[in-house]
Amino acid sequence: MSKMLGLFVGLLFLGLAASVKFDELFQPSWAMDHFIHEGELLKLKLDNYSGAGFGSKSKYMFGKVAIQLKLVEGDSAGTVTAFYMSSDGPTHNEFDFEFLGNTSGEPYSVQTNVYVNGVGNREQRLNLWFDPTKDFHTYSIFWNQRQVVFEVDGTPIRVHTNLEHKGIPFPKDQAMGVYSSIWNADDWATQGGRVKTDWSHAPFFATYKDFQIDACECSVPVTSTASANKCNSSEDKKYWWDEPTLSELNLHQSHQLMWVRANHMVYDYCTDTTRFPVTPAECVHHRHN
């Protein structure tokens, strides 16, 4: 009995969450006529009239959010599909996945970015090691008081570490919504804007399934103090994301991230001396970025 109880508690502690239907967690943000429901699948459509987007009904502090996504097939140049978390206002925090379309046969790129107190410009870009248009893959964001981890199919591709002890702000006091959208960004998305969207291939579709949010839900309107009091572990309540083993990557995850950076990264703001003649402070101290 004790072994069974330990297993059950362990599963709870890991924060394993069952996927749910779209409308249990999300609602359309714009262009409702560009939403197509096919059983358990949701398709967002981009044509030369409009893209489309959705957002979560609630805001969250700490935990993990994930979606399974199949990206635009064929000639997707100029299109961007985004999956991200964001708070509100001019000093907002934000964690971005942006999937940048390309001409047929060229690799799909994913760009990540982190905004802290309204300041972004922390882009990293990598070419995926699979074709994300042929099948569904899981994209997730894990967030606690120590780190933000971007994952693809469970493999970490980026870590943003809390370096407040070095005087560097960390996003931990603003509840965030969860969002996704598809839109035309041919002024920058593909080869720096040199390749434009070919509307003869429209409409373009991003397809979703298996929406998961295992995080601390916050009431709206929400204050940073209320969020912190509710969503931080204490003697009376323990949250799975505050487990000490989740304060940093384990050895296997660190090796995975090193492999991604060595073999698939094509741009890192930390090494862009043209944009940043002085290395950004977090780049000096981060072990992984």
PDB file of C-alpha atoms in Angstrom:
ATOM      1  CA  MET A   1       0.000   0.000   0.000  1.00  0.00           C
ATOM      2  CA  SER A   2       2.817   2.416   0.897  1.00  0.00           C
ATOM      3  CA  LYS A   3       4.495   1.771  -2.477  1.00  0.00           C
ATOM      4  CA  MET A   4       1.252   2.474  -4.318  1.00  0.00           C
ATOM      5  CA  LEU A   5       0.735   5.665  -2.314  1.00  0.00           C
ATOM      6  CA  GLY A   6       4.292   6.756  -3.024  1.00  0.00           C
ATOM      7  CA  LEU A   7       3.801   6.183  -6.745  1.00  0.00           C
ATOM      8  CA  PHE A   8       0.573   8.189  -6.715  1.00  0.00           C
ATOM      9  CA  VAL A   9       2.153  11.080  -4.843  1.00  0.00           C
ATOM     10  CA  GLY A  10       5.121  10.960  -7.180  1.00  0.00           C
ATOM     11  CA  LEU A  11       2.891  11.281 -10.228  1.00  0.00           C
ATOM     12  CA  LEU A  12       1.105  14.230  -8.688  1.00  0.00           C
ATOM     13  CA  PHE A  13       4.402  15.810  -7.807  1.00  0.00           C
ATOM     14  CA  LEU A  14       5.654  15.583 -11.371  1.00  0.00           C
ATOM     15  CA  GLY A  15       2.675  17.632 -12.435  1.00  0.00           C
ATOM     16  CA  LEU A  16       1.425  15.255 -15.079  1.00  0.00           C
ATOM     17  CA  ALA A  17      -1.669  16.822 -16.620  1.00  0.00           C
ATOM     18  CA  ALA A  18      -4.177  15.300 -18.981  1.00  0.00           C
ATOM     19  CA  SER A  19      -4.859  17.141 -22.212  1.00  0.00           C
ATOM     20  CA  VAL A  20      -8.194  18.916 -22.447  1.00  0.00           C
ATOM     21  CA  LYS A  21     -10.418  20.328 -25.140  1.00  0.00           C
ATOM     22  CA  PHE A  22      -9.642  23.746 -26.545  1.00  0.00           C
ATOM     23  CA  ASP A  23     -12.681  25.554 -25.164  1.00  0.00           C
ATOM     24  CA  GLU A  24     -12.035  24.393 -21.604  1.00  0.00           C
ATOM     25  CA  LEU A  25      -8.897  26.535 -21.412  1.00  0.00           C
ATOM     26  CA  PHE A  26      -8.923  28.933 -24.363  1.00  0.00           C
ATOM     27  CA  GLN A  27     -11.095  31.247 -26.409  1.00  0.00           C
ATOM     28  CA  PRO A  28     -10.628  32.928 -29.802  1.00  0.00           C
ATOM     29  CA  SER A  29      -8.966  36.349 -29.661  1.00  0.00           C
ATOM     30  CA  TRP A  30      -9.584  37.439 -33.247  1.00  0.00           C
ATOM     31  CA  ALA A  31     -10.833  36.195 -36.636  1.00  0.00           C
ATOM     32  CA  MET A  32     -13.245  33.565 -35.355  1.00  0.00           C
ATOM     33  CA  ASP A  33     -14.151  32.745 -38.970  1.00  0.00           C
ATOM     34  CA  HIS A  34     -10.554  31.509 -39.404  1.00  0.00           C
ATOM     35  CA  PHE A  35     -10.987  28.765 -36.762  1.00  0.00           C
ATOM     36  CA  ILE A  36     -11.738  25.280 -38.100  1.00  0.00           C
ATOM     37  CA  HIS A  37     -12.642  22.455 -35.712  1.00  0.00           C
ATOM     38  CA  GLU A  38     -12.159  18.897 -36.984  1.00  0.00           C
ATOM     39  CA  GLY A  39     -12.926  16.499 -34.135  1.00  0.00           C
ATOM     40  CA  GLU A  40     -10.139  16.902 -31.587  1.00  0.00           C
ATOM     41  CA  LEU A  41      -8.104  19.046 -33.962  1.00  0.00           C
ATOM     42  CA  LEU A  42      -8.138  22.835 -34.219  1.00  0.00           C
ATOM     43  CA  LYS A  43      -6.849  24.580 -37.330  1.00  0.00           C
ATOM     44  CA  LEU A  44      -6.001  28.268 -37.532  1.00  0.00           C
ATOM     45  CA  LYS A  45      -6.158  29.681 -41.056  1.00  0.00           C
ATOM     46  CA  LEU A  46      -4.045  32.411 -42.615  1.00  0.00           C
ATOM     47  CA  ASP A  47      -5.120  33.920 -45.928  1.00  0.00           C
ATOM     48  CA  ASN A  48      -4.592  37.292 -47.591  1.00  0.00           C
ATOM     49  CA  TYR A  49      -7.478  38.704 -45.539  1.00  0.00           C
ATOM     50  CA  SER A  50      -6.452  37.711 -42.018  1.00  0.00           C
ATOM     51  CA  GLY A  51      -4.615  35.414 -39.666  1.00  0.00           C
ATOM     52  CA  ALA A  52      -6.113  34.201 -36.374  1.00  0.00           C
ATOM     53  CA  GLY A  53      -5.281  33.876 -32.699  1.00  0.00           C
ATOM     54  CA  PHE A  54      -6.511  32.586 -29.347  1.00  0.00           C
ATOM     55  CA  GLY A  55      -5.747  33.146 -25.672  1.00  0.00           C
ATOM     56  CA  SER A  56      -6.300  31.435 -22.350  1.00  0.00           C
ATOM     57  CA  LYS A  57      -9.350  32.280 -20.277  1.00  0.00           C
ATOM     58  CA  SER A  58      -7.185  32.560 -17.149  1.00  0.00           C
ATOM     59  CA  LYS A  59      -3.744  33.833 -16.212  1.00  0.00           C
ATOM     60  CA  TYR A  60      -1.085  31.757 -14.494  1.00  0.00           C
ATOM     61  CA  MET A  61       2.018  31.997 -12.324  1.00  0.00           C
ATOM     62  CA  PHE A  62       4.573  29.184 -12.499  1.00  0.00           C
ATOM     63  CA  GLY A  63       4.075  25.668 -13.805  1.00  0.00           C
ATOM     64  CA  LYS A  64       4.059  24.253 -17.313  1.00  0.00           C
ATOM     65  CA  VAL A  65       2.054  24.872 -20.481  1.00  0.00           C
ATOM     66  CA  ALA A  66       2.198  22.719 -23.600  1.00  0.00           C
ATOM     67  CA  ILE A  67       0.559  22.213 -26.948  1.00  0.00           C
ATOM     68  CA  GLN A  68       0.920  19.727 -29.745  1.00  0.00           C
ATOM     69  CA  LEU A  69       1.298  21.542 -33.036  1.00  0.00           C
ATOM     70  CA  LYS A  70       1.705  20.664 -36.698  1.00  0.00           C
ATOM     71  CA  LEU A  71       3.052  23.612 -38.651  1.00  0.00           C
ATOM     72  CA  VAL A  72       2.175  25.008 -42.089  1.00  0.00           C
ATOM     73  CA  GLU A  73       3.052  22.541 -44.842  1.00  0.00           C
ATOM     74  CA  GLY A  74       4.759  23.240 -48.156  1.00  0.00           C
ATOM     75  CA  ASP A  75       5.861  26.746 -49.072  1.00  0.00           C
ATOM     76  CA  SER A  76       5.323  28.528 -45.759  1.00  0.00           C
ATOM     77  CA  ALA A  77       7.684  31.453 -46.413  1.00  0.00           C
ATOM     78  CA  GLY A  78       6.569  34.680 -44.768  1.00  0.00           C
ATOM     79  CA  THR A  79       4.255  32.998 -42.260  1.00  0.00           C
ATOM     80  CA  VAL A  80       4.758  32.957 -38.501  1.00  0.00           C
ATOM     81  CA  THR A  81       3.011  30.696 -36.012  1.00  0.00           C
ATOM     82  CA  ALA A  82       3.509  31.771 -32.409  1.00  0.00           C
ATOM     83  CA  PHE A  83       2.973  30.046 -29.063  1.00  0.00           C
ATOM     84  CA  TYR A  84       3.739  32.211 -26.056  1.00  0.00           C
ATOM     85  CA  MET A  85       3.001  33.379 -22.533  1.00  0.00           C
ATOM     86  CA  SER A  86       2.611  37.054 -21.730  1.00  0.00           C
ATOM     87  CA  SER A  87       1.442  39.411 -19.028  1.00  0.00           C
ATOM     88  CA  ASP A  88      -0.189  42.771 -19.765  1.00  0.00           C
ATOM     89  CA  GLY A  89       1.010  46.367 -19.925  1.00  0.00           C
ATOM     90  CA  PRO A  90       4.129  48.263 -21.026  1.00  0.00           C
ATOM     91  CA  THR A  91       6.358  46.505 -18.467  1.00  0.00           C
ATOM     92  CA  HIS A  92       5.063  43.041 -19.332  1.00  0.00           C
ATOM     93  CA  ASN A  93       6.934  39.745 -19.184  1.00  0.00           C
ATOM     94  CA  GLU A  94       6.781  37.335 -22.122  1.00  0.00           C
ATOM     95  CA  PHE A  95       8.125  33.927 -23.213  1.00  0.00           C
ATOM     96  CA  ASP A  96       7.916  33.336 -26.986  1.00  0.00           C
ATOM     97  CA  PHE A  97       8.061  30.470 -29.424  1.00  0.00           C
ATOM     98  CA  GLU A  98       7.876  31.826 -32.991  1.00  0.00           C
ATOM     99  CA  PHE A  99       7.935  29.305 -35.828  1.00  0.00           C
ATOM    100  CA  LEU A 100       9.264  30.935 -38.972  1.00  0.00           C
ATOM    101  CA  GLY A 101       8.048  29.521 -42.265  1.00  0.00           C
ATOM    102  CA  ASN A 102      10.356  28.862 -45.200  1.00  0.00           C
ATOM    103  CA  THR A 103      10.347  27.906 -48.843  1.00  0.00           C
ATOM    104  CA  SER A 104       9.691  24.237 -49.615  1.00  0.00           C
ATOM    105  CA  GLY A 105      12.632  22.002 -48.762  1.00  0.00           C
ATOM    106  CA  GLU A 106      14.317  24.520 -46.473  1.00  0.00           C
ATOM    107  CA  PRO A 107      14.435  23.891 -42.694  1.00  0.00           C
ATOM    108  CA  TYR A 108      11.791  25.344 -40.416  1.00  0.00           C
ATOM    109  CA  SER A 109      13.266  27.683 -37.800  1.00  0.00           C
ATOM    110  CA  VAL A 110      12.022  28.338 -34.289  1.00  0.00           C
ATOM    111  CA  GLN A 111      12.858  31.648 -32.653  1.00  0.00           C
ATOM    112  CA  THR A 112      12.573  32.093 -28.899  1.00  0.00           C
ATOM    113  CA  ASN A 113      12.567  35.354 -26.999  1.00  0.00           C
ATOM    114  CA  VAL A 114      12.245  36.461 -23.382  1.00  0.00           C
ATOM    115  CA  TYR A 115      10.830  39.823 -22.297  1.00  0.00           C
ATOM    116  CA  VAL A 116      11.433  41.054 -18.758  1.00  0.00           C
ATOM    117  CA  ASN A 117       9.730  44.252 -17.560  1.00  0.00           C
ATOM    118  CA  GLY A 118       8.884  45.187 -21.146  1.00  0.00           C
ATOM    119  CA  VAL A 119      12.383  44.622 -22.550  1.00  0.00           C
ATOM    120  CA  GLY A 120      12.974  41.873 -25.123  1.00  0.00           C
ATOM    121  CA  ASN A 121      15.728  41.679 -27.751  1.00  0.00           C
ATOM    122  CA  ARG A 122      16.823  38.279 -26.425  1.00  0.00           C
ATOM    123  CA  GLU A 123      16.272  36.296 -29.624  1.00  0.00           C
ATOM    124  CA  GLN A 124      17.720  32.867 -30.213  1.00  0.00           C
ATOM    125  CA  ARG A 125      16.999  30.901 -33.381  1.00  0.00           C
ATOM    126  CA  LEU A 126      17.545  27.279 -34.275  1.00  0.00           C
ATOM    127  CA  ASN A 127      16.663  24.915 -37.090  1.00  0.00           C
ATOM    128  CA  LEU A 128      14.527  22.007 -35.908  1.00  0.00           C
ATOM    129  CA  TRP A 129      16.005  18.504 -36.277  1.00  0.00           C
ATOM    130  CA  PHE A 130      12.787  17.138 -37.792  1.00  0.00           C
ATOM    131  CA  ASP A 131      10.112  18.261 -40.231  1.00  0.00           C
ATOM    132  CA  PRO A 132       7.476  19.924 -38.002  1.00  0.00           C
ATOM    133  CA  THR A 133       4.910  19.944 -40.832  1.00  0.00           C
ATOM    134  CA  LYS A 134       4.600  16.148 -41.137  1.00  0.00           C
ATOM    135  CA  ASP A 135       3.399  15.281 -37.655  1.00  0.00           C
ATOM    136  CA  PHE A 136       2.484  16.769 -34.299  1.00  0.00           C
ATOM    137  CA  HIS A 137       5.241  17.744 -31.881  1.00  0.00           C
ATOM    138  CA  THR A 138       4.995  19.017 -28.318  1.00  0.00           C
ATOM    139  CA  TYR A 139       6.180  22.530 -27.512  1.00  0.00           C
ATOM    140  CA  SER A 140       6.228  23.536 -23.858  1.00  0.00           C
ATOM    141  CA  ILE A 141       7.280  26.274 -21.450  1.00  0.00           C
ATOM    142  CA  PHE A 142       8.222  25.453 -17.849  1.00  0.00           C
ATOM    143  CA  TRP A 143       8.463  28.360 -15.410  1.00  0.00           C
ATOM    144  CA  ASN A 144       9.334  28.612 -11.751  1.00  0.00           C
ATOM    145  CA  GLN A 145      11.198  31.093  -9.531  1.00  0.00           C
ATOM    146  CA  ARG A 146      14.587  29.738 -10.639  1.00  0.00           C
ATOM    147  CA  GLN A 147      14.331  29.299 -14.399  1.00  0.00           C
ATOM    148  CA  VAL A 148      12.296  29.386 -17.596  1.00  0.00           C
ATOM    149  CA  VAL A 149      12.783  26.336 -19.824  1.00  0.00           C
ATOM    150  CA  PHE A 150      11.659  26.065 -23.458  1.00  0.00           C
ATOM    151  CA  GLU A 151      11.239  22.444 -24.595  1.00  0.00           C
ATOM    152  CA  VAL A 152      10.575  20.633 -27.858  1.00  0.00           C
ATOM    153  CA  ASP A 153       9.329  17.062 -27.404  1.00  0.00           C
ATOM    154  CA  GLY A 154      10.795  17.139 -23.900  1.00  0.00           C
ATOM    155  CA  THR A 155      14.229  18.318 -25.056  1.00  0.00           C
ATOM    156  CA  PRO A 156      15.284  21.668 -23.587  1.00  0.00           C
ATOM    157  CA  ILE A 157      16.252  24.150 -26.301  1.00  0.00           C
ATOM    158  CA  ARG A 158      16.694  27.203 -24.092  1.00  0.00           C
ATOM    159  CA  VAL A 159      17.008  28.094 -20.415  1.00  0.00           C
ATOM    160  CA  HIS A 160      16.619  31.558 -18.907  1.00  0.00           C
ATOM    161  CA  THR A 161      18.023  31.459 -15.385  1.00  0.00           C
ATOM    162  CA  ASN A 162      17.184  33.658 -12.405  1.00  0.00           C
ATOM    163  CA  LEU A 163      20.225  35.892 -11.891  1.00  0.00           C
ATOM    164  CA  GLU A 164      18.691  38.397  -9.495  1.00  0.00           C
ATOM    165  CA  HIS A 165      21.701  37.906  -7.193  1.00  0.00           C
ATOM    166  CA  LYS A 166      23.703  39.516 -10.036  1.00  0.00           C
ATOM    167  CA  GLY A 167      21.278  42.443 -10.212  1.00  0.00           C
ATOM    168  CA  ILE A 168      19.519  41.130 -13.332  1.00  0.00           C
ATOM    169  CA  PRO A 169      15.675  41.208 -13.260  1.00  0.00           C
ATOM    170  CA  PHE A 170      13.804  37.905 -13.543  1.00  0.00           C
ATOM    171  CA  PRO A 171      10.112  37.470 -14.490  1.00  0.00           C
ATOM    172  CA  LYS A 172       8.459  36.183 -11.352  1.00  0.00           C
ATOM    173  CA  ASP A 173       5.859  38.746 -10.252  1.00  0.00           C
ATOM    174  CA  GLN A 174       3.350  38.994 -13.118  1.00  0.00           C
ATOM    175  CA  ALA A 175       0.687  36.420 -13.945  1.00  0.00           C
ATOM    176  CA  MET A 176       0.680  35.500 -17.623  1.00  0.00           C
ATOM    177  CA  GLY A 177      -1.828  34.381 -20.198  1.00  0.00           C
ATOM    178  CA  VAL A 178      -1.158  31.644 -22.763  1.00  0.00           C
ATOM    179  CA  TYR A 179      -1.581  32.535 -26.430  1.00  0.00           C
ATOM    180  CA  SER A 180      -1.106  31.301 -29.977  1.00  0.00           C
ATOM    181  CA  SER A 181      -1.595  32.855 -33.397  1.00  0.00           C
ATOM    182  CA  ILE A 182      -0.715  32.677 -37.067  1.00  0.00           C
ATOM    183  CA  TRP A 183      -0.050  35.750 -39.176  1.00  0.00           C
ATOM    184  CA  ASN A 184       1.796  37.151 -42.174  1.00  0.00           C
ATOM    185  CA  ALA A 185       5.234  38.532 -41.296  1.00  0.00           C
ATOM    186  CA  ASP A 186       6.966  38.497 -44.656  1.00  0.00           C
ATOM    187  CA  ASP A 187       8.687  41.782 -43.862  1.00  0.00           C
ATOM    188  CA  TRP A 188      11.109  39.859 -41.580  1.00  0.00           C
ATOM    189  CA  ALA A 189      10.257  36.195 -41.013  1.00  0.00           C
ATOM    190  CA  THR A 190      11.981  34.401 -43.889  1.00  0.00           C
ATOM    191  CA  GLN A 191      15.606  35.169 -44.733  1.00  0.00           C
ATOM    192  CA  GLY A 192      15.291  38.599 -43.162  1.00  0.00           C
ATOM    193  CA  GLY A 193      12.261  39.504 -45.287  1.00  0.00           C
ATOM    194  CA  ARG A 194      13.907  38.759 -48.628  1.00  0.00           C
ATOM    195  CA  VAL A 195      11.429  35.926 -49.332  1.00  0.00           C
ATOM    196  CA  LYS A 196       7.796  37.046 -49.374  1.00  0.00           C
ATOM    197  CA  THR A 197       4.575  35.138 -48.778  1.00  0.00           C
ATOM    198  CA  ASP A 198       3.303  33.439 -51.936  1.00  0.00           C
ATOM    199  CA  TRP A 199      -0.444  33.935 -51.617  1.00  0.00           C
ATOM    200  CA  SER A 200      -1.089  31.529 -54.495  1.00  0.00           C
ATOM    201  CA  HIS A 201      -0.375  28.791 -51.907  1.00  0.00           C
ATOM    202  CA  ALA A 202      -2.907  30.169 -49.418  1.00  0.00           C
ATOM    203  CA  PRO A 203      -4.724  29.360 -47.250  1.00  0.00           C
ATOM    204  CA  PHE A 204      -2.078  28.292 -44.748  1.00  0.00           C
ATOM    205  CA  PHE A 205      -3.004  26.181 -41.719  1.00  0.00           C
ATOM    206  CA  ALA A 206      -1.447  25.574 -38.295  1.00  0.00           C
ATOM    207  CA  THR A 207      -3.037  22.535 -36.619  1.00  0.00           C
ATOM    208  CA  TYR A 208      -3.333  22.008 -32.859  1.00  0.00           C
ATOM    209  CA  LYS A 209      -4.301  19.288 -30.403  1.00  0.00           C
ATOM    210  CA  ASP A 210      -3.711  18.206 -26.789  1.00  0.00           C
ATOM    211  CA  PHE A 211      -3.755  21.489 -24.889  1.00  0.00           C
ATOM    212  CA  GLN A 212      -2.176  21.250 -21.429  1.00  0.00           C
ATOM    213  CA  ILE A 213      -1.795  23.761 -18.621  1.00  0.00           C
ATOM    214  CA  ASP A 214      -0.479  22.563 -15.251  1.00  0.00           C
ATOM    215  CA  ALA A 215       0.125  25.851 -13.478  1.00  0.00           C
ATOM    216  CA  CYS A 216      -1.078  28.112 -10.692  1.00  0.00           C
ATOM    217  CA  GLU A 217      -4.259  29.818 -11.884  1.00  0.00           C
ATOM    218  CA  CYS A 218      -4.691  33.438 -10.825  1.00  0.00           C
ATOM    219  CA  SER A 219      -7.879  35.437 -10.526  1.00  0.00           C
ATOM    220  CA  VAL A 220      -8.348  38.529 -12.686  1.00  0.00           C
ATOM    221  CA  PRO A 221      -7.647  41.352 -11.968  1.00  0.00           C
ATOM    222  CA  VAL A 222      -4.524  40.078 -10.293  1.00  0.00           C
ATOM    223  CA  THR A 223      -1.856  41.856  -8.250  1.00  0.00           C
ATOM    224  CA  SER A 224       1.743  40.716  -8.057  1.00  0.00           C
ATOM    225  CA  THR A 225       1.458  40.378  -4.281  1.00  0.00           C
ATOM    226  CA  ALA A 226      -1.649  38.212  -4.508  1.00  0.00           C
ATOM    227  CA  SER A 227      -0.061  36.046  -7.190  1.00  0.00           C
ATOM    228  CA  ALA A 228       3.123  35.581  -5.198  1.00  0.00           C
ATOM    229  CA  ASN A 229       1.221  34.701  -2.047  1.00  0.00           C
ATOM    230  CA  LYS A 230      -0.960  32.184  -3.843  1.00  0.00           C
ATOM    231  CA  CYS A 231       1.553  30.569  -6.172  1.00  0.00           C
ATOM    232  CA  ASN A 232       4.681  30.227  -4.034  1.00  0.00           C
ATOM    233  CA  SER A 233       5.196  27.147  -1.899  1.00  0.00           C
ATOM    234  CA  SER A 234       5.079  27.496   1.872  1.00  0.00           C
ATOM    235  CA  GLU A 235       5.031  25.213   4.911  1.00  0.00           C
ATOM    236  CA  ASP A 236       1.301  24.717   4.382  1.00  0.00           C
ATOM    237  CA  LYS A 237       1.330  24.086   0.643  1.00  0.00           C
ATOM    238  CA  LYS A 238       3.824  22.545  -1.725  1.00  0.00           C
ATOM    239  CA  TYR A 239       3.755  23.026  -5.471  1.00  0.00           C
ATOM    240  CA  TRP A 240       5.438  20.536  -7.794  1.00  0.00           C
ATOM    241  CA  TRP A 241       7.310  23.249  -9.704  1.00  0.00           C
ATOM    242  CA  ASP A 242       9.129  24.328  -6.529  1.00  0.00           C
ATOM    243  CA  GLU A 243      10.717  20.908  -6.017  1.00  0.00           C
ATOM    244  CA  PRO A 244      14.500  21.488  -5.586  1.00  0.00           C
ATOM    245  CA  THR A 245      15.314  19.099  -8.436  1.00  0.00           C
ATOM    246  CA  LEU A 246      13.520  21.520 -10.798  1.00  0.00           C
ATOM    247  CA  SER A 247      15.634  24.523  -9.821  1.00  0.00           C
ATOM    248  CA  GLU A 248      18.048  23.709 -12.646  1.00  0.00           C
ATOM    249  CA  LEU A 249      18.457  21.222 -15.475  1.00  0.00           C
ATOM    250  CA  ASN A 250      19.600  17.739 -14.551  1.00  0.00           C
ATOM    251  CA  LEU A 251      22.733  16.289 -16.161  1.00  0.00           C
ATOM    252  CA  HIS A 252      20.863  14.583 -19.010  1.00  0.00           C
ATOM    253  CA  GLN A 253      18.918  17.754 -19.825  1.00  0.00           C
ATOM    254  CA  SER A 254      22.119  19.791 -19.759  1.00  0.00           C
ATOM    255  CA  HIS A 255      23.679  17.429 -22.291  1.00  0.00           C
ATOM    256  CA  GLN A 256      20.552  17.673 -24.473  1.00  0.00           C
ATOM    257  CA  LEU A 257      20.725  21.464 -24.423  1.00  0.00           C
ATOM    258  CA  MET A 258      24.422  21.418 -25.282  1.00  0.00           C
ATOM    259  CA  TRP A 259      23.640  19.142 -28.262  1.00  0.00           C
ATOM    260  CA  VAL A 260      20.894  21.484 -29.494  1.00  0.00           C
ATOM    261  CA  ARG A 261      23.110  24.549 -29.202  1.00  0.00           C
ATOM    262  CA  ALA A 262      26.088  22.864 -30.887  1.00  0.00           C
ATOM    263  CA  ASN A 263      24.183  21.316 -33.789  1.00  0.00           C
ATOM    264  CA  HIS A 264      21.063  23.380 -34.456  1.00  0.00           C
ATOM    265  CA  MET A 265      21.455  26.958 -33.221  1.00  0.00           C
ATOM    266  CA  VAL A 266      21.814  29.472 -36.047  1.00  0.00           C
ATOM    267  CA  TYR A 267      21.506  32.758 -34.127  1.00  0.00           C
ATOM    268  CA  ASP A 268      22.156  33.846 -30.550  1.00  0.00           C
ATOM    269  CA  TYR A 269      21.766  37.446 -29.424  1.00  0.00           C
ATOM    270  CA  CYS A 270      24.502  36.847 -26.870  1.00  0.00           C
ATOM    271  CA  THR A 271      27.115  36.562 -29.633  1.00  0.00           C
ATOM    272  CA  ASP A 272      25.746  39.316 -31.899  1.00  0.00           C
ATOM    273  CA  THR A 273      28.383  41.988 -31.356  1.00  0.00           C
ATOM    274  CA  THR A 274      26.872  44.196 -34.069  1.00  0.00           C
ATOM    275  CA  ARG A 275      23.634  44.602 -32.143  1.00  0.00           C
ATOM    276  CA  PHE A 276      25.280  44.386 -28.737  1.00  0.00           C
ATOM    277  CA  PRO A 277      28.848  45.750 -28.699  1.00  0.00           C
ATOM    278  CA  VAL A 278      28.691  45.230 -24.939  1.00  0.00           C
ATOM    279  CA  THR A 279      27.679  41.667 -24.096  1.00  0.00           C
ATOM    280  CA  PRO A 280      24.261  41.631 -22.339  1.00  0.00           C
ATOM    281  CA  ALA A 281      24.733  41.048 -18.634  1.00  0.00           C
ATOM    282  CA  GLU A 282      22.723  37.821 -18.478  1.00  0.00           C
ATOM    283  CA  CYS A 283      24.862  36.353 -21.279  1.00  0.00           C
ATOM    284  CA  VAL A 284      27.997  36.837 -19.203  1.00  0.00           C
ATOM    285  CA  HIS A 285      26.593  34.869 -16.279  1.00  0.00           C
ATOM    286  CA  HIS A 286      24.287  32.305 -17.912  1.00  0.00           C
ATOM    287  CA  ARG A 287      25.718  28.843 -18.287  1.00  0.00           C
ATOM    288  CA  HIS A 288      23.221  27.827 -20.977  1.00  0.00           C
ATOM    289  CA  ASN A 289      21.104  30.886 -21.918  1.00  0.00           C
TER     290      ASN A 289
END
